[in-house]
mmCIF file of C-alpha atoms and ligand atoms in Angstrom:
data_model
loop_
_atom_site.group_PDB
_atom_site.id
_atom_site.type_symbol
_atom_site.label_atom_id
_atom_site.label_comp_id
_atom_site.label_asym_id
_atom_site.label_seq_id
_atom_site.Cartn_x
_atom_site.Cartn_y
_atom_site.Cartn_z
ATOM 1 C CA MET O 973 -6.434 19.706 30.636
ATOM 2 C CA LEU O 974 -6.463 17.646 27.625
ATOM 3 C CA SER O 975 -6.626 19.587 24.104
ATOM 4 C CA ARG O 976 -9.284 18.268 21.793
ATOM 5 C CA ARG O 977 -6.655 16.857 19.682
ATOM 6 C CA ASN O 978 -4.865 14.972 22.564
ATOM 7 C CA LEU O 979 -8.186 13.742 23.845
ATOM 8 C CA ILE O 980 -8.826 12.218 20.527
ATOM 9 C CA LYS O 981 -5.247 10.834 20.220
ATOM 10 C CA SER O 982 -5.530 9.365 23.887
ATOM 11 C CA SER O 983 -8.967 7.728 23.037
ATOM 12 C CA ALA O 984 -7.497 6.143 19.919
ATOM 13 C CA ILE O 985 -4.567 4.945 22.165
ATOM 14 C CA ALA O 986 -7.014 3.524 24.619
ATOM 15 C CA LEU O 987 -8.819 1.769 21.811
ATOM 16 C CA GLY O 988 -5.644 0.501 20.454
ATOM 17 C CA VAL O 989 -5.984 2.272 17.210
ATOM 18 C CA ALA O 990 -4.296 4.925 15.171
ATOM 19 C CA SER O 991 -5.523 6.397 11.980
ATOM 20 C CA LEU O 992 -3.903 6.238 8.559
ATOM 21 C CA ASP O 993 -6.105 9.104 7.762
ATOM 22 C CA LEU O 994 -4.905 9.443 4.028
ATOM 23 C CA THR O 995 -7.690 11.899 3.708
ATOM 24 C CA ALA O 996 -6.076 14.454 5.967
ATOM 25 C CA LEU O 997 -2.683 14.411 4.331
ATOM 26 C CA ALA O 998 -2.958 17.128 1.608
ATOM 27 C CA GLY O 999 -4.884 19.518 3.917
ATOM 28 C CA PRO O 1000 -8.246 21.127 2.717
ATOM 29 C CA VAL O 1001 -8.104 20.559 -1.025
ATOM 30 C CA ALA O 1002 -11.242 20.156 -2.940
ATOM 31 C CA ARG O 1003 -10.139 17.189 -4.753
ATOM 32 C CA THR O 1004 -13.367 16.376 -6.411
ATOM 33 C CA SER O 1005 -12.647 19.518 -8.700
ATOM 34 C CA SER O 1006 -10.922 17.924 -11.733
ATOM 35 C CA SER O 1007 -8.361 20.609 -12.099
ATOM 36 C CA TRP O 1008 -6.292 19.196 -9.300
ATOM 37 C CA ILE O 1009 -3.398 16.962 -10.400
ATOM 38 C CA GLU O 1010 -3.033 14.344 -7.520
ATOM 39 C CA LEU O 1011 0.366 12.723 -7.369
ATOM 40 C CA ASP O 1012 0.493 12.319 -3.505
ATOM 41 C CA ARG O 1013 -1.154 9.249 -2.556
ATOM 42 C CA ASN O 1014 -0.190 6.577 -5.101
ATOM 43 C CA GLU O 1015 -3.739 6.106 -6.788
ATOM 44 C CA ASN O 1016 -4.167 4.560 -10.242
ATOM 45 C CA PRO O 1017 -5.184 7.533 -12.318
ATOM 46 C CA TYR O 1018 -7.019 5.164 -14.782
ATOM 47 C CA GLY O 1019 -9.440 3.423 -12.499
ATOM 48 C CA PRO O 1020 -12.054 2.136 -11.877
ATOM 49 C CA SER O 1021 -12.148 -0.013 -15.074
ATOM 50 C CA PRO O 1022 -15.284 -0.132 -17.191
ATOM 51 C CA ALA O 1023 -15.858 -3.599 -15.789
ATOM 52 C CA ALA O 1024 -15.526 -2.519 -12.120
ATOM 53 C CA ARG O 1025 -17.948 0.381 -12.836
ATOM 54 C CA LYS O 1026 -20.468 -1.840 -14.363
ATOM 55 C CA ALA O 1027 -20.364 -4.454 -11.460
ATOM 56 C CA MET O 1028 -20.938 -1.596 -9.097
ATOM 57 C CA ILE O 1029 -23.859 -0.139 -10.851
ATOM 58 C CA ASP O 1030 -25.361 -3.727 -11.289
ATOM 59 C CA ARG O 1031 -24.980 -4.249 -7.456
ATOM 60 C CA ILE O 1032 -26.450 -0.885 -6.339
ATOM 61 C CA GLU O 1033 -29.969 -2.450 -6.495
ATOM 62 C CA ARG O 1034 -29.231 -4.663 -3.496
ATOM 63 C CA GLY O 1035 -27.644 -1.772 -1.734
ATOM 64 C CA ASN O 1036 -30.321 -2.072 1.089
ATOM 65 C CA ARG O 1037 -29.110 -5.622 1.886
ATOM 66 C CA TYR O 1038 -25.883 -6.646 3.749
ATOM 67 C CA LEU O 1039 -23.405 -8.926 1.862
ATOM 68 C CA ASP O 1040 -24.612 -12.591 2.660
ATOM 69 C CA ALA O 1041 -22.181 -15.525 3.431
ATOM 70 C CA ASP O 1042 -22.460 -17.074 -0.114
ATOM 71 C CA GLU O 1043 -21.294 -13.810 -1.791
ATOM 72 C CA LEU O 1044 -18.401 -13.502 0.749
ATOM 73 C CA ASN O 1045 -17.427 -17.102 0.206
ATOM 74 C CA ALA O 1046 -17.620 -17.060 -3.504
ATOM 75 C CA PHE O 1047 -15.283 -14.060 -3.495
ATOM 76 C CA ARG O 1048 -12.794 -15.693 -1.127
ATOM 77 C CA ASP O 1049 -12.950 -18.742 -3.429
ATOM 78 C CA LYS O 1050 -12.119 -16.623 -6.353
ATOM 79 C CA ILE O 1051 -9.167 -14.892 -4.591
ATOM 80 C CA ALA O 1052 -8.117 -18.381 -3.240
ATOM 81 C CA ASN O 1053 -8.178 -19.773 -6.978
ATOM 82 C CA PHE O 1054 -6.241 -16.809 -8.093
ATOM 83 C CA GLU O 1055 -3.574 -17.290 -5.480
ATOM 84 C CA GLY O 1056 -3.537 -21.173 -5.693
ATOM 85 C CA VAL O 1057 -4.529 -21.668 -2.105
ATOM 86 C CA THR O 1058 -7.855 -22.609 -0.283
ATOM 87 C CA ARG O 1059 -10.648 -20.363 0.846
ATOM 88 C CA ASP O 1060 -9.363 -20.979 4.355
ATOM 89 C CA HIS O 1061 -6.150 -19.218 3.695
ATOM 90 C CA VAL O 1062 -7.841 -15.899 2.618
ATOM 91 C CA VAL O 1063 -8.893 -13.063 5.027
ATOM 92 C CA LEU O 1064 -10.787 -10.121 3.384
ATOM 93 C CA GLY O 1065 -10.650 -6.585 4.777
ATOM 94 C CA ALA O 1066 -11.684 -2.920 4.012
ATOM 95 C CA GLY O 1067 -8.372 -2.325 1.999
ATOM 96 C CA SER O 1068 -4.926 -3.929 3.070
ATOM 97 C CA SER O 1069 -4.972 -1.334 5.586
ATOM 98 C CA GLU O 1070 -7.589 -3.585 7.621
ATOM 99 C CA ILE O 1071 -5.332 -6.547 7.260
ATOM 100 C CA LEU O 1072 -2.396 -4.592 8.846
ATOM 101 C CA TRP O 1073 -4.792 -3.382 11.612
ATOM 102 C CA MET O 1074 -5.724 -7.040 12.296
ATOM 103 C CA ALA O 1075 -2.160 -8.057 12.521
ATOM 104 C CA ALA O 1076 -1.395 -5.411 14.820
ATOM 105 C CA GLN O 1077 -4.309 -6.471 17.044
ATOM 106 C CA GLU O 1078 -3.129 -10.066 17.071
ATOM 107 C CA TYR O 1079 0.699 -9.696 17.532
ATOM 108 C CA LEU O 1080 1.492 -6.194 18.867
ATOM 109 C CA GLY O 1081 0.758 -4.503 22.125
ATOM 110 C CA GLU O 1082 2.721 -3.572 25.572
ATOM 111 C CA GLY O 1083 5.963 -5.613 25.440
ATOM 112 C CA LYS O 1084 5.829 -6.415 21.907
ATOM 113 C CA THR O 1085 8.331 -5.095 19.196
ATOM 114 C CA LEU O 1086 7.648 -4.467 15.611
ATOM 115 C CA LEU O 1087 10.604 -4.713 13.391
ATOM 116 C CA GLN O 1088 10.385 -2.786 9.960
ATOM 117 C CA GLY O 1089 12.473 -0.736 7.613
ATOM 118 C CA ASP O 1090 12.751 2.951 7.612
ATOM 119 C CA PRO O 1091 11.290 4.586 5.548
ATOM 120 C CA THR O 1092 8.504 2.173 4.766
ATOM 121 C CA PHE O 1093 4.651 2.587 4.631
ATOM 122 C CA GLU O 1094 4.219 3.771 8.262
ATOM 123 C CA LEU O 1095 0.495 2.397 8.992
ATOM 124 C CA ILE O 1096 1.522 -0.696 11.071
ATOM 125 C CA GLY O 1097 4.340 1.292 12.831
ATOM 126 C CA ARG O 1098 1.797 3.799 13.979
ATOM 127 C CA LEU O 1099 -0.703 1.181 15.080
ATOM 128 C CA ALA O 1100 2.009 -0.584 16.932
ATOM 129 C CA GLU O 1101 3.059 2.724 18.896
ATOM 130 C CA ALA O 1102 -0.650 3.432 19.482
ATOM 131 C CA LYS O 1103 -0.930 0.011 21.189
ATOM 132 C CA GLY O 1104 2.208 0.671 23.394
ATOM 133 C CA SER O 1105 4.671 -1.633 21.269
ATOM 134 C CA ARG O 1106 8.169 -0.918 20.594
ATOM 135 C CA VAL O 1107 9.004 -0.120 17.011
ATOM 136 C CA GLU O 1108 12.520 -0.953 15.644
ATOM 137 C CA ARG O 1109 13.111 0.778 12.538
ATOM 138 C CA ILE O 1110 16.046 -0.240 10.480
ATOM 139 C CA ALA O 1111 17.410 2.496 8.045
ATOM 140 C CA VAL O 1112 17.345 1.628 4.430
ATOM 141 C CA THR O 1113 20.883 1.487 2.713
ATOM 142 C CA PRO O 1114 22.320 4.521 1.016
ATOM 143 C CA GLU O 1115 20.869 2.932 -2.291
ATOM 144 C CA GLN O 1116 17.384 3.289 -0.546
ATOM 145 C CA GLU O 1117 16.980 -0.396 -0.362
ATOM 146 C CA ASP O 1118 15.821 -2.534 2.705
ATOM 147 C CA ASP O 1119 18.853 -3.492 4.799
ATOM 148 C CA PHE O 1120 18.379 -7.222 4.952
ATOM 149 C CA ASP O 1121 21.521 -7.938 6.952
ATOM 150 C CA ALA O 1122 20.555 -5.497 9.769
ATOM 151 C CA ILE O 1123 17.094 -6.589 9.779
ATOM 152 C CA ARG O 1124 18.275 -10.219 10.393
ATOM 153 C CA LYS O 1125 20.350 -9.057 13.200
ATOM 154 C CA ALA O 1126 17.635 -7.338 14.941
ATOM 155 C CA ALA O 1127 15.077 -10.063 14.328
ATOM 156 C CA ALA O 1128 15.735 -11.803 17.782
ATOM 157 C CA ARG O 1129 13.915 -9.007 19.498
ATOM 158 C CA ALA O 1130 10.888 -8.987 17.168
ATOM 159 C CA SER O 1131 7.181 -10.085 17.772
ATOM 160 C CA LEU O 1132 6.282 -9.223 14.139
ATOM 161 C CA VAL O 1133 8.396 -8.197 11.065
ATOM 162 C CA TYR O 1134 6.899 -5.965 8.458
ATOM 163 C CA PHE O 1135 8.336 -5.901 5.002
ATOM 164 C CA ASN O 1136 6.877 -3.755 2.194
ATOM 165 C CA TRP O 1137 7.852 -5.365 -1.131
ATOM 166 C CA PRO O 1138 8.205 -3.354 -3.274
ATOM 167 C CA ASN O 1139 8.831 -0.612 -0.663
ATOM 168 C CA ASN O 1140 6.810 2.395 -0.306
ATOM 169 C CA PRO O 1141 8.108 5.246 -0.489
ATOM 170 C CA CYS O 1142 11.491 4.127 -1.975
ATOM 171 C CA GLY O 1143 9.983 2.103 -4.979
ATOM 172 C CA SER O 1144 12.871 -0.257 -4.485
ATOM 173 C CA MET O 1145 12.588 -4.007 -4.297
ATOM 174 C CA ALA O 1146 14.903 -6.838 -3.228
ATOM 175 C CA PRO O 1147 15.037 -9.726 -5.571
ATOM 176 C CA ALA O 1148 12.425 -12.521 -5.004
ATOM 177 C CA ALA O 1149 14.891 -15.018 -3.898
ATOM 178 C CA ALA O 1150 16.397 -12.707 -1.156
ATOM 179 C CA MET O 1151 12.920 -11.649 -0.001
ATOM 180 C CA LYS O 1152 11.786 -15.181 0.199
ATOM 181 C CA GLY O 1153 14.928 -16.244 1.805
ATOM 182 C CA ILE O 1154 14.735 -13.639 4.678
ATOM 183 C CA ALA O 1155 10.989 -14.049 5.157
ATOM 184 C CA LYS O 1156 11.236 -17.723 5.490
ATOM 185 C CA ASP O 1157 14.067 -17.641 7.815
ATOM 186 C CA LEU O 1158 12.649 -15.108 10.141
ATOM 187 C CA ALA O 1159 9.032 -16.794 10.003
ATOM 188 C CA ASN O 1160 10.710 -19.764 12.020
ATOM 189 C CA ARG O 1161 10.790 -17.361 14.903
ATOM 190 C CA CYS O 1162 7.854 -14.959 14.638
ATOM 191 C CA PRO O 1163 5.319 -13.956 12.114
ATOM 192 C CA VAL O 1164 6.473 -12.067 9.112
ATOM 193 C CA PHE O 1165 4.049 -9.691 7.245
ATOM 194 C CA VAL O 1166 4.847 -9.052 3.692
ATOM 195 C CA ASP O 1167 2.824 -6.234 2.139
ATOM 196 C CA GLU O 1168 2.689 -6.617 -1.728
ATOM 197 C CA ALA O 1169 0.486 -3.577 -2.429
ATOM 198 C CA TYR O 1170 2.506 -2.625 -5.521
ATOM 199 C CA LEU O 1171 3.656 -6.327 -6.664
ATOM 200 C CA GLU O 1172 1.445 -6.163 -9.694
ATOM 201 C CA PHE O 1173 3.503 -3.238 -11.118
ATOM 202 C CA VAL O 1174 6.376 -5.635 -11.387
ATOM 203 C CA ASP O 1175 7.452 -7.873 -14.290
ATOM 204 C CA PRO O 1176 6.492 -10.600 -13.824
ATOM 205 C CA SER O 1177 4.370 -10.176 -10.772
ATOM 206 C CA LEU O 1178 2.420 -13.164 -9.408
ATOM 207 C CA GLU O 1179 5.159 -15.678 -10.000
ATOM 208 C CA SER O 1180 7.359 -13.998 -7.424
ATOM 209 C CA SER O 1181 4.799 -13.524 -4.653
ATOM 210 C CA THR O 1182 5.728 -14.575 -1.140
ATOM 211 C CA VAL O 1183 2.475 -16.388 -1.166
ATOM 212 C CA SER O 1184 4.383 -19.318 -2.319
ATOM 213 C CA LEU O 1185 5.829 -19.294 1.250
ATOM 214 C CA VAL O 1186 2.258 -19.617 2.785
ATOM 215 C CA LYS O 1187 1.765 -22.528 0.707
ATOM 216 C CA GLU O 1188 4.725 -24.223 2.067
ATOM 217 C CA GLY O 1189 3.327 -23.715 5.489
ATOM 218 C CA ALA O 1190 5.632 -20.770 6.653
ATOM 219 C CA ASN O 1191 4.119 -18.417 9.177
ATOM 220 C CA VAL O 1192 3.989 -15.524 6.659
ATOM 221 C CA ILE O 1193 1.022 -13.170 6.160
ATOM 222 C CA VAL O 1194 0.924 -11.706 2.617
ATOM 223 C CA ALA O 1195 -1.427 -8.667 2.079
ATOM 224 C CA ARG O 1196 -2.668 -7.372 -1.289
ATOM 225 C CA THR O 1197 -4.977 -4.750 -2.268
ATOM 226 C CA PHE O 1198 -7.493 -3.546 -5.009
ATOM 227 C CA SER O 1199 -6.398 -0.050 -4.395
ATOM 228 C CA LYS O 1200 -3.507 0.065 -6.661
ATOM 229 C CA ILE O 1201 -3.276 -1.674 -9.894
ATOM 230 C CA HIS O 1202 -7.003 -2.273 -9.808
ATOM 231 C CA GLY O 1203 -7.756 1.375 -9.456
ATOM 232 C CA LEU O 1204 -10.239 1.078 -6.586
ATOM 233 C CA ALA O 1205 -8.606 2.995 -3.575
ATOM 234 C CA GLY O 1206 -11.801 4.656 -2.773
ATOM 235 C CA MET O 1207 -13.874 1.280 -2.601
ATOM 236 C CA ARG O 1208 -11.714 -0.296 0.138
ATOM 237 C CA MET O 1209 -11.075 -3.906 -0.516
ATOM 238 C CA GLY O 1210 -7.991 -5.944 0.356
ATOM 239 C CA TYR O 1211 -7.059 -9.310 1.507
ATOM 240 C CA GLY O 1212 -4.392 -11.244 3.391
ATOM 241 C CA VAL O 1213 -3.193 -14.816 2.668
ATOM 242 C CA ALA O 1214 -1.777 -16.826 5.638
ATOM 243 C CA ARG O 1215 -2.035 -20.265 7.254
ATOM 244 C CA PRO O 1216 -5.722 -21.092 7.871
ATOM 245 C CA GLU O 1217 -5.436 -20.784 11.527
ATOM 246 C CA VAL O 1218 -3.776 -17.438 11.129
ATOM 247 C CA ALA O 1219 -6.397 -16.170 8.606
ATOM 248 C CA ARG O 1220 -9.164 -17.294 10.878
ATOM 249 C CA ARG O 1221 -7.633 -15.344 13.845
ATOM 250 C CA LEU O 1222 -6.951 -12.183 11.926
ATOM 251 C CA GLY O 1223 -10.486 -12.351 10.405
ATOM 252 C CA SER O 1224 -11.841 -12.262 14.052
ATOM 253 C CA TYR O 1225 -10.939 -8.663 14.327
ATOM 254 C CA ARG O 1226 -12.808 -7.385 11.263
ATOM 255 C CA PHE O 1227 -14.848 -4.542 12.409
ATOM 256 C CA SER O 1228 -17.807 -4.799 10.352
ATOM 257 C CA VAL O 1229 -19.452 -6.394 7.211
ATOM 258 C CA LEU O 1230 -17.783 -5.616 3.961
ATOM 259 C CA ASN O 1231 -19.061 -3.258 1.394
ATOM 260 C CA SER O 1232 -21.130 -4.768 -1.239
ATOM 261 C CA LEU O 1233 -19.974 -2.421 -3.991
ATOM 262 C CA ALA O 1234 -16.366 -2.786 -3.106
ATOM 263 C CA LEU O 1235 -16.758 -6.612 -3.331
ATOM 264 C CA ALA O 1236 -18.616 -6.459 -6.765
ATOM 265 C CA ALA O 1237 -15.995 -4.111 -8.158
ATOM 266 C CA SER O 1238 -13.068 -6.092 -6.955
ATOM 267 C CA SER O 1239 -14.493 -9.271 -8.113
ATOM 268 C CA ALA O 1240 -14.859 -7.777 -11.708
ATOM 269 C CA ALA O 1241 -11.413 -6.198 -11.573
ATOM 270 C CA LEU O 1242 -9.792 -9.482 -10.569
ATOM 271 C CA ASP O 1243 -11.204 -10.849 -14.141
ATOM 272 C CA ASP O 1244 -10.268 -7.640 -15.896
ATOM 273 C CA GLN O 1245 -6.623 -8.642 -17.322
ATOM 274 C CA GLU O 1246 -6.881 -6.158 -19.911
ATOM 275 C CA PHE O 1247 -7.336 -3.178 -17.553
ATOM 276 C CA ILE O 1248 -4.507 -4.658 -15.349
ATOM 277 C CA ALA O 1249 -2.120 -4.830 -18.469
ATOM 278 C CA SER O 1250 -2.974 -1.426 -19.699
ATOM 279 C CA SER O 1251 -2.414 0.226 -16.313
ATOM 280 C CA HIS O 1252 0.766 -1.847 -15.893
ATOM 281 C CA ARG O 1253 2.030 -0.646 -19.350
ATOM 282 C CA ARG O 1254 0.794 3.215 -18.868
ATOM 283 C CA ILE O 1255 2.457 3.462 -15.422
ATOM 284 C CA LYS O 1256 5.503 1.859 -16.685
ATOM 285 C CA GLU O 1257 5.627 4.593 -19.544
ATOM 286 C CA GLY O 1258 4.987 7.315 -16.925
ATOM 287 C CA LYS O 1259 7.737 5.968 -15.105
ATOM 288 C CA THR O 1260 10.045 6.398 -17.875
ATOM 289 C CA ALA O 1261 8.839 10.039 -18.679
ATOM 290 C CA ILE O 1262 9.506 11.093 -14.800
ATOM 291 C CA TYR O 1263 13.002 9.448 -15.080
ATOM 292 C CA ARG O 1264 13.667 11.491 -18.300
ATOM 293 C CA LEU O 1265 12.497 14.725 -16.530
ATOM 294 C CA PHE O 1266 14.541 14.093 -13.618
ATOM 295 C CA ASP O 1267 17.591 13.124 -15.605
ATOM 296 C CA ASP O 1268 17.221 16.531 -17.527
ATOM 297 C CA LEU O 1269 16.939 18.328 -14.246
ATOM 298 C CA GLY O 1270 19.818 16.605 -12.568
ATOM 299 C CA VAL O 1271 17.494 15.288 -9.817
ATOM 300 C CA ARG O 1272 18.552 11.961 -8.122
ATOM 301 C CA TYR O 1273 15.870 9.294 -8.220
ATOM 302 C CA ILE O 1274 15.501 5.491 -7.551
ATOM 303 C CA PRO O 1275 14.373 3.352 -10.417
ATOM 304 C CA SER O 1276 10.863 2.195 -9.160
ATOM 305 C CA SER O 1277 9.279 -1.239 -9.037
ATOM 306 C CA ALA O 1278 5.886 0.399 -8.059
ATOM 307 C CA SER O 1279 3.733 3.042 -9.229
ATOM 308 C CA PHE O 1280 5.632 6.209 -7.835
ATOM 309 C CA VAL O 1281 9.082 7.578 -7.949
ATOM 310 C CA TRP O 1282 11.270 8.384 -5.045
ATOM 311 C CA PHE O 1283 13.567 11.283 -5.748
ATOM 312 C CA HIS O 1284 16.028 13.513 -3.870
ATOM 313 C CA GLU O 1285 14.157 16.899 -3.688
ATOM 314 C CA GLY O 1286 17.042 18.185 -1.517
ATOM 315 C CA ASP O 1287 15.993 21.796 -0.439
ATOM 316 C CA ARG O 1288 13.939 22.599 -3.465
ATOM 317 C CA ASN O 1289 10.754 22.470 -1.402
ATOM 318 C CA TRP O 1290 8.463 21.833 -4.495
ATOM 319 C CA ALA O 1291 5.272 20.868 -2.803
ATOM 320 C CA PRO O 1292 3.932 24.276 -1.614
ATOM 321 C CA ARG O 1293 4.980 25.708 -4.895
ATOM 322 C CA LEU O 1294 3.247 23.078 -6.924
ATOM 323 C CA ARG O 1295 0.195 23.195 -5.031
ATOM 324 C CA GLU O 1296 -0.343 26.822 -5.915
ATOM 325 C CA ARG O 1297 -0.292 25.232 -9.524
ATOM 326 C CA GLN O 1298 -3.020 22.645 -8.220
ATOM 327 C CA ILE O 1299 -0.565 19.852 -8.381
ATOM 328 C CA LEU O 1300 -0.173 17.573 -5.214
ATOM 329 C CA ILE O 1301 2.961 15.888 -4.229
ATOM 330 C CA PRO O 1302 3.568 14.935 -0.535
ATOM 331 C CA SER O 1303 4.840 17.607 1.684
ATOM 332 C CA GLY O 1304 6.760 17.451 4.720
ATOM 333 C CA ARG O 1305 6.029 13.664 4.890
ATOM 334 C CA PHE O 1306 9.652 12.212 4.478
ATOM 335 C CA SER O 1307 13.083 13.082 5.790
ATOM 336 C CA GLY O 1308 16.581 13.557 4.389
ATOM 337 C CA GLY O 1309 15.426 15.718 1.444
ATOM 338 C CA TRP O 1310 13.713 12.811 -0.224
ATOM 339 C CA ASN O 1311 10.331 12.920 -1.571
ATOM 340 C CA ARG O 1312 7.778 10.736 -3.840
ATOM 341 C CA VAL O 1313 5.787 11.476 -6.756
ATOM 342 C CA THR O 1314 2.904 9.332 -7.859
ATOM 343 C CA VAL O 1315 2.788 8.398 -11.583
ATOM 344 C CA GLY O 1316 -0.185 10.297 -12.982
ATOM 345 C CA THR O 1317 -1.551 9.923 -16.646
ATOM 346 C CA ALA O 1318 0.931 11.237 -19.615
ATOM 347 C CA GLU O 1319 -0.933 14.703 -19.399
ATOM 348 C CA GLU O 1320 -0.413 14.877 -15.543
ATOM 349 C CA ILE O 1321 3.218 14.072 -15.793
ATOM 350 C CA ALA O 1322 3.568 16.544 -18.444
ATOM 351 C CA ARG O 1323 2.014 19.281 -16.295
ATOM 352 C CA PHE O 1324 4.228 18.277 -13.435
ATOM 353 C CA GLY O 1325 7.197 18.381 -15.499
ATOM 354 C CA GLU O 1326 6.391 21.953 -16.874
ATOM 355 C CA ALA O 1327 5.779 23.152 -13.332
ATOM 356 C CA VAL O 1328 9.042 21.639 -11.959
ATOM 357 C CA ARG O 1329 11.160 22.802 -14.811
ATOM 358 C CA SER O 1330 9.833 26.547 -14.030
ATOM 359 C CA LEU O 1331 10.778 25.913 -10.351
ATOM 360 C CA ALA O 1332 14.186 24.392 -11.124
HETATM 361 N N1 PLP X 2519 0.482 -0.884 1.785
HETATM 362 C C1 PLP X 2519 1.095 -0.021 1.303
HETATM 363 C C2 PLP X 2519 2.460 -0.263 0.903
HETATM 364 C C3 PLP X 2519 0.530 1.030 0.774
HETATM 365 O O1 PLP X 2519 1.305 2.078 0.223
HETATM 366 C C4 PLP X 2519 -0.835 1.448 1.090
HETATM 367 C C5 PLP X 2519 -1.521 2.586 0.475
HETATM 368 O O2 PLP X 2519 -0.851 3.506 -0.079
HETATM 369 C C6 PLP X 2519 -1.497 0.282 1.801
HETATM 370 C C7 PLP X 2519 -0.968 -0.774 2.180
HETATM 371 C C8 PLP X 2519 -2.982 0.583 2.102
HETATM 372 O O3 PLP X 2519 -3.800 0.442 0.979
HETATM 373 P P1 PLP X 2519 -5.287 0.126 1.005
HETATM 374 O O4 PLP X 2519 -5.711 0.024 2.479
HETATM 375 O O5 PLP X 2519 -5.936 1.069 0.151
HETATM 376 O O6 PLP X 2519 -5.280 -1.440 0.653
#
């Protein structure tokens, strides 16, 4: 007999879906209570920005109406303008997760192979497996960087290649020239998905985006999100940039009308350069504080291009003991003794620091 859990799993597989379920990752925690320090899901502790909040409040009045085509197209135009492409290159989704989901629907299934690094952000890997695809995972190098040589060698077997640049969870990032070189080469034989969820935390960001490959006509899909530097993870808005025929096919898998408050908030966030710059600066300062802490404690870490730090926890097993102090970091999610801590506010990092010092 099927257990309830297996039944849910097999229904999900039948539907060709798998759930990211970030909500389940930390177990039953009353996160809405302000005493919890959440350093486990790579959220921006400073968001939403005042401008995004105001835009949502202003938009609530029309919460009884679906978004209309004009609003959607105006937002796509705004993104297109920001990225230097046309509206037809842009596909919107409920977070970049939905863009990953769309790509899995279009390119993966029985007999198909997804090629990706390991570790990486596992959503599309799980979606691929749920659809019966093979997933070829190429281990990162000992320096915790994507192994481009090994990925190139395996690419002949791939139906879709997924890069996460910068890499979550490692925080590492290949130089832009190397990233663009491999994406462009591999895109000659199969679609290449570049997930740039954390690119805005890099100096300089947009100049290096692989959107430039899409502009050259390469079969590359670039995903970006409002969940990270824009501080809108709970609102669910992201987008993909791809060749127009690809963007159109991906868009055909959209499950539902987009959320009007998410659109209003994201549109305001895109204009809010001050908030973006201050998040960038404060997250960078937070990373430096975490490096100092780990240096003091003799904990190995990887300098991060993103909004979290990948460190070698070894057998210290901090997560359950931090949880007793209402501090959340991932628990049991990664292998090889590695773990990840999201950059919180200065105060949160100080509390994390005090706690791990007392455990060390
Ligand atoms: N891609 C990467 C690399 C991520 O780390 C995440 C979330 O943590 C996502 C995509 C999905 O983000 P969202 O669906 O909120 O845009």
